[in-house]
JSON list of C-alpha atoms in Angstrom, two decimals:
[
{"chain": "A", "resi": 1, "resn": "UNK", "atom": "CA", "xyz": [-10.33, 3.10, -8.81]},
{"chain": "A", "resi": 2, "resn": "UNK", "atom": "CA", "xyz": [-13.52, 1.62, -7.10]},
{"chain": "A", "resi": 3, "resn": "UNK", "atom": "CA", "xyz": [-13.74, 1.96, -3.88]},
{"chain": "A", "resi": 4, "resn": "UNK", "atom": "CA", "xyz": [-16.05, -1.05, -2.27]},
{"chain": "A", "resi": 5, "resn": "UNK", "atom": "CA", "xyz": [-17.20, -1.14, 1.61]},
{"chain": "A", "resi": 6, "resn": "UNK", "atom": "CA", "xyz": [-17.12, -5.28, 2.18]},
{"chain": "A", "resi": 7, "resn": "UNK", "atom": "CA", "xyz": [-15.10, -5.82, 5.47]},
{"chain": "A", "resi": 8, "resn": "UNK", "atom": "CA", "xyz": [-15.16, -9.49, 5.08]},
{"chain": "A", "resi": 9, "resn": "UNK", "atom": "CA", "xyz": [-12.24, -8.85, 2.27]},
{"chain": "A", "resi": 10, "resn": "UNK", "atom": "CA", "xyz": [-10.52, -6.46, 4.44]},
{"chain": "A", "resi": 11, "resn": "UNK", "atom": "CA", "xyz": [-7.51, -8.66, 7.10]},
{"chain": "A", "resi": 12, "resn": "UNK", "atom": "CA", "xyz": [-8.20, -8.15, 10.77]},
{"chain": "A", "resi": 13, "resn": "UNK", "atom": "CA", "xyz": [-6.27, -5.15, 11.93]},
{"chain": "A", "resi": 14, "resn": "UNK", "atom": "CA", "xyz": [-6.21, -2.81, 8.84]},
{"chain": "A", "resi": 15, "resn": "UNK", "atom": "CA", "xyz": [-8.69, -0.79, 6.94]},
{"chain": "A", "resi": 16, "resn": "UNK", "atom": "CA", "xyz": [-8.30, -1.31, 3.28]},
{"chain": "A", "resi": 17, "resn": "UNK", "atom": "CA", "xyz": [-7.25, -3.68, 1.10]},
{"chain": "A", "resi": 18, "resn": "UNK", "atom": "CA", "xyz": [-6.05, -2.60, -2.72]},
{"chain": "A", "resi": 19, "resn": "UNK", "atom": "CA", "xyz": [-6.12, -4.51, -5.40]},
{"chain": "A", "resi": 20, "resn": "UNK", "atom": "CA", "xyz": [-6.20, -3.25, -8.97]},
{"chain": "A", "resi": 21, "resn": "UNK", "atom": "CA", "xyz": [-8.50, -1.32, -9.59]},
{"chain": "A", "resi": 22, "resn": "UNK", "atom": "CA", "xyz": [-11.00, -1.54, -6.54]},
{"chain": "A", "resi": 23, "resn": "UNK", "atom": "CA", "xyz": [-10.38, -0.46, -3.01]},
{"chain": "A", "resi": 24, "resn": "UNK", "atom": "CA", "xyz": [-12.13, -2.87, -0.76]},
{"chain": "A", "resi": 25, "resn": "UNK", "atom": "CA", "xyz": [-12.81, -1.35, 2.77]},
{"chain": "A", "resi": 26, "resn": "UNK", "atom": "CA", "xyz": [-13.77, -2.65, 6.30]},
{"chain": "A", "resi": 27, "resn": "UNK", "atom": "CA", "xyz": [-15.87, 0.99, 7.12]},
{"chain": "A", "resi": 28, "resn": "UNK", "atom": "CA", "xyz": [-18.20, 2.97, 4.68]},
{"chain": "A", "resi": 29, "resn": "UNK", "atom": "CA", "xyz": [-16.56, 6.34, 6.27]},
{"chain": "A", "resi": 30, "resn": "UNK", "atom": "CA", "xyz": [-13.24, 5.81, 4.92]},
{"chain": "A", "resi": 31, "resn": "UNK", "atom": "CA", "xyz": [-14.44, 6.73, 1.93]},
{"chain": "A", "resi": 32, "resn": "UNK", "atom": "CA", "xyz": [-14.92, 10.53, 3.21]},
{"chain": "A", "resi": 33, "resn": "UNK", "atom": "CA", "xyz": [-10.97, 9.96, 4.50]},
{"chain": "A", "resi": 34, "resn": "UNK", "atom": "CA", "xyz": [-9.04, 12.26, 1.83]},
{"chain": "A", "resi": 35, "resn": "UNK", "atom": "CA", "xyz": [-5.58, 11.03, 3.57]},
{"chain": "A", "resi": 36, "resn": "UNK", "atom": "CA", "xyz": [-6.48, 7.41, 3.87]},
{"chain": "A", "resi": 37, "resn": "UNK", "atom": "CA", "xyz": [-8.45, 7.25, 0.19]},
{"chain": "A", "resi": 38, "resn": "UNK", "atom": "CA", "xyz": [-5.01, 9.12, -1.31]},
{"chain": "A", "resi": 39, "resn": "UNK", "atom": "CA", "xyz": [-3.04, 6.12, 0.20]},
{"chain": "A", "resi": 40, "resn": "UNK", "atom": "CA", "xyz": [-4.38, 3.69, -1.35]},
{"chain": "A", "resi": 41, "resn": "UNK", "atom": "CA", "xyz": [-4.35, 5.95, -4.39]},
{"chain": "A", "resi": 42, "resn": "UNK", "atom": "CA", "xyz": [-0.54, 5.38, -3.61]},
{"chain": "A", "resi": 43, "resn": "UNK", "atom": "CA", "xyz": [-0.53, 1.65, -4.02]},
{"chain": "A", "resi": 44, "resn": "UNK", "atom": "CA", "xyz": [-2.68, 2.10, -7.05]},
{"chain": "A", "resi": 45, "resn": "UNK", "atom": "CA", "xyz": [-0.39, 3.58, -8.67]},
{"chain": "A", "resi": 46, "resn": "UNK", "atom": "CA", "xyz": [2.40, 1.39, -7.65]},
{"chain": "A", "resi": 47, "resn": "UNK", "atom": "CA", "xyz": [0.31, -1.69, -8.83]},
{"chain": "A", "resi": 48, "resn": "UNK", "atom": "CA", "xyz": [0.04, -0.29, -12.15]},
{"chain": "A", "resi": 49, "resn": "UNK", "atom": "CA", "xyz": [3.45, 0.57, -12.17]},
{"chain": "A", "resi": 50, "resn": "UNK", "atom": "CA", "xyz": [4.76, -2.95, -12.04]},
{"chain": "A", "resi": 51, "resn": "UNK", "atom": "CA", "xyz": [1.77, -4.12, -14.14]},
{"chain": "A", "resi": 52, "resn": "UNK", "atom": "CA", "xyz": [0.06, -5.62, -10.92]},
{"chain": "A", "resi": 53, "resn": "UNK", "atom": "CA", "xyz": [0.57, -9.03, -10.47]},
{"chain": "A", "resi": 54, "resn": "UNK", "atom": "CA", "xyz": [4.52, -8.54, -10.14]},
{"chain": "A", "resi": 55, "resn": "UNK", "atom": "CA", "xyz": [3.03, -5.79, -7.41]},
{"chain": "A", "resi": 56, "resn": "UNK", "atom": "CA", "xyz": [2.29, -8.88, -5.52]},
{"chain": "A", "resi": 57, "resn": "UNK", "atom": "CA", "xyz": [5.18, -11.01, -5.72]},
{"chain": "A", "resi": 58, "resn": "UNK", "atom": "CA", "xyz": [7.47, -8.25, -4.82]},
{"chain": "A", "resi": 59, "resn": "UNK", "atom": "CA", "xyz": [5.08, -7.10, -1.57]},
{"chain": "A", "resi": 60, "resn": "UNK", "atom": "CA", "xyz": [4.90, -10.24, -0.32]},
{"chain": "A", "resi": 61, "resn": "UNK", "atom": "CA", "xyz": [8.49, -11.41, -1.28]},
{"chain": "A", "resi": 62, "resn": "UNK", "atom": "CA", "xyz": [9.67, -8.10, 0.89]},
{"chain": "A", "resi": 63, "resn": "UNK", "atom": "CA", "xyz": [7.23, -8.83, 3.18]},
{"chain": "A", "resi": 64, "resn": "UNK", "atom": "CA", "xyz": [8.41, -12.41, 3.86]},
{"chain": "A", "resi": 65, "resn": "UNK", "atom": "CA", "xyz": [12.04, -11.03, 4.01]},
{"chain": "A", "resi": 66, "resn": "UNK", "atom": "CA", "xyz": [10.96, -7.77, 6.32]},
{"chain": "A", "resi": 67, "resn": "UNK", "atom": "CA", "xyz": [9.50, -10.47, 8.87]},
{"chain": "A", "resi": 68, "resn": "UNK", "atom": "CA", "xyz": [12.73, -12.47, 8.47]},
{"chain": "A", "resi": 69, "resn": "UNK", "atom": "CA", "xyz": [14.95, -9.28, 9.62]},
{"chain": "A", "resi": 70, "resn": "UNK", "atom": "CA", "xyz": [12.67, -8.07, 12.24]},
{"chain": "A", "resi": 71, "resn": "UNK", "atom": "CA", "xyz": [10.79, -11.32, 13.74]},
{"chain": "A", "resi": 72, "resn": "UNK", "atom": "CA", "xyz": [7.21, -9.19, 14.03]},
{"chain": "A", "resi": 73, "resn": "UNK", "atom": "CA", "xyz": [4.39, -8.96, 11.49]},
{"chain": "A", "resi": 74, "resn": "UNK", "atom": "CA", "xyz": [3.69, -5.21, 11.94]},
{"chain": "A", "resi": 75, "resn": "UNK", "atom": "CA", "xyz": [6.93, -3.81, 12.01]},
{"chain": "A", "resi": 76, "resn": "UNK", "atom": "CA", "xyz": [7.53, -6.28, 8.56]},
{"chain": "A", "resi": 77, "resn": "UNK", "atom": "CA", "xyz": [4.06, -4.63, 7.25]},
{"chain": "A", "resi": 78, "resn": "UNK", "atom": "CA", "xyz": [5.14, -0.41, 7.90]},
{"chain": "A", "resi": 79, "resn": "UNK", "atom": "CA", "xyz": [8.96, -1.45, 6.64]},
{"chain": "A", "resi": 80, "resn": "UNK", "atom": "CA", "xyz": [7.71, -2.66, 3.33]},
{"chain": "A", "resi": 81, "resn": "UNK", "atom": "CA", "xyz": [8.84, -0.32, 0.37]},
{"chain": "A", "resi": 82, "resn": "UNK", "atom": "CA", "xyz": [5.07, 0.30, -0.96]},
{"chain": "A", "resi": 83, "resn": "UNK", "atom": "CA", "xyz": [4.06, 0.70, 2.94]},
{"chain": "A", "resi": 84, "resn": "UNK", "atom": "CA", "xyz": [6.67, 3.34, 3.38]},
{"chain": "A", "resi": 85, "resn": "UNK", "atom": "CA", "xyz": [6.61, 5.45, 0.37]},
{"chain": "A", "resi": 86, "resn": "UNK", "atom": "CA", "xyz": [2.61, 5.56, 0.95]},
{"chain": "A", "resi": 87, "resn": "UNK", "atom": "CA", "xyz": [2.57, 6.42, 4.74]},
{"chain": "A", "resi": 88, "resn": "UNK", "atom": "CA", "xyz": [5.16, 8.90, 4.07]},
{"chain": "A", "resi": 89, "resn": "UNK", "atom": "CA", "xyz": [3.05, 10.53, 1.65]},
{"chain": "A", "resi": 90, "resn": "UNK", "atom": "CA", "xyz": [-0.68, 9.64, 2.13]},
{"chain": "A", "resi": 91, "resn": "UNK", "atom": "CA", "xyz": [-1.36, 13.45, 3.87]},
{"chain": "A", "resi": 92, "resn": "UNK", "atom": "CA", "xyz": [0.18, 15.52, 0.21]},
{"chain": "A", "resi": 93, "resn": "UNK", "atom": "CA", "xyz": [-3.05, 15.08, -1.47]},
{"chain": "A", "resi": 94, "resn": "UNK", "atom": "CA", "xyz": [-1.15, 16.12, -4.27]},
{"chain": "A", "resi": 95, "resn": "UNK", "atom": "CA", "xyz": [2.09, 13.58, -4.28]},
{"chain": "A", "resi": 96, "resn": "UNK", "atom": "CA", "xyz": [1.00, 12.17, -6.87]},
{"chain": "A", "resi": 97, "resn": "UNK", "atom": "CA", "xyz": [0.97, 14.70, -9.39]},
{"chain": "A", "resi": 98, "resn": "UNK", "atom": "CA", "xyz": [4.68, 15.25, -8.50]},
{"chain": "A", "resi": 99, "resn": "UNK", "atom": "CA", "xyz": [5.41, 11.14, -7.95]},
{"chain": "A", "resi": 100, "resn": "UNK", "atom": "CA", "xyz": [8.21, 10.08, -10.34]},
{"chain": "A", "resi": 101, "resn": "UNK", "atom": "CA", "xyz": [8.03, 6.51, -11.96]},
{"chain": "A", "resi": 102, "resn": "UNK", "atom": "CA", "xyz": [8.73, 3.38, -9.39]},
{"chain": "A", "resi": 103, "resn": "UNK", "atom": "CA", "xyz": [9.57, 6.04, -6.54]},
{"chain": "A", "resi": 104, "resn": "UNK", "atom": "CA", "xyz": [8.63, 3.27, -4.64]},
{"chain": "A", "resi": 105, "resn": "UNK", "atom": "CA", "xyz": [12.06, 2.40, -4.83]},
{"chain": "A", "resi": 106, "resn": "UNK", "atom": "CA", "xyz": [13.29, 5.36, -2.68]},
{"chain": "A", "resi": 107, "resn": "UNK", "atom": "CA", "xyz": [11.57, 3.32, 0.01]},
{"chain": "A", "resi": 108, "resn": "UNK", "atom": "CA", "xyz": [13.66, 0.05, 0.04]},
{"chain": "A", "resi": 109, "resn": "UNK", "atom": "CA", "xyz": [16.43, 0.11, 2.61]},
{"chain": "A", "resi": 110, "resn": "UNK", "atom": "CA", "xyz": [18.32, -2.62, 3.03]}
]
């Protein structure tokens, strides 16, 4: 993982942007942030889970389909699968140790 400070790659609104294998991020102390830095850790390993570029078809397809059901862009964003399994989990700096394969999956509720 490389973590890059370039906030013109960053969307208004949110602090970090992953996509395999860099970190891009809108403020150069995030990368002191142990909970924020082990949540995108979180999608990392997601990404590589679903050998990336499926990552992105499925995040956006569930995104497009979360703003369907709920008719607002943020609650869409946090009710994503990836979004929830990594806020839920971004403060047990060591989740990941214990993370079984596509837990992501936990996440998706109908």
């Amino acid at each position: 993982m490389f973590l890059i400070v370039f906030k013109y790659l960053t969307p208004r609104g949110f602090r970090g942007l992953t996509f395999y294998p860099f970190v891009f991020l809108a403020d150069k102390d995030d990368k002191l942030n142990k909970t924020f830095i082990n949540h995108e850790k979180i999608h990392i390993r997601q990404q590589l889970e679903l050998l990336v570029l499926p990552f992105y078809l499925w995040y956006l397809t569930e995104y497009l389909f979360r703003l369907v059901q709920y008719r607002d862009r943020k609650k869409a964003y946090f009710n994503i699968s990836f979004e929830r399994e990594a806020y839920k989990n971004e403060k047990d700096l060591n989740y990941l140790k214990k993370r079984s394969f596509w837990m992501f999956l936990k996440y998706f509720k109908k």
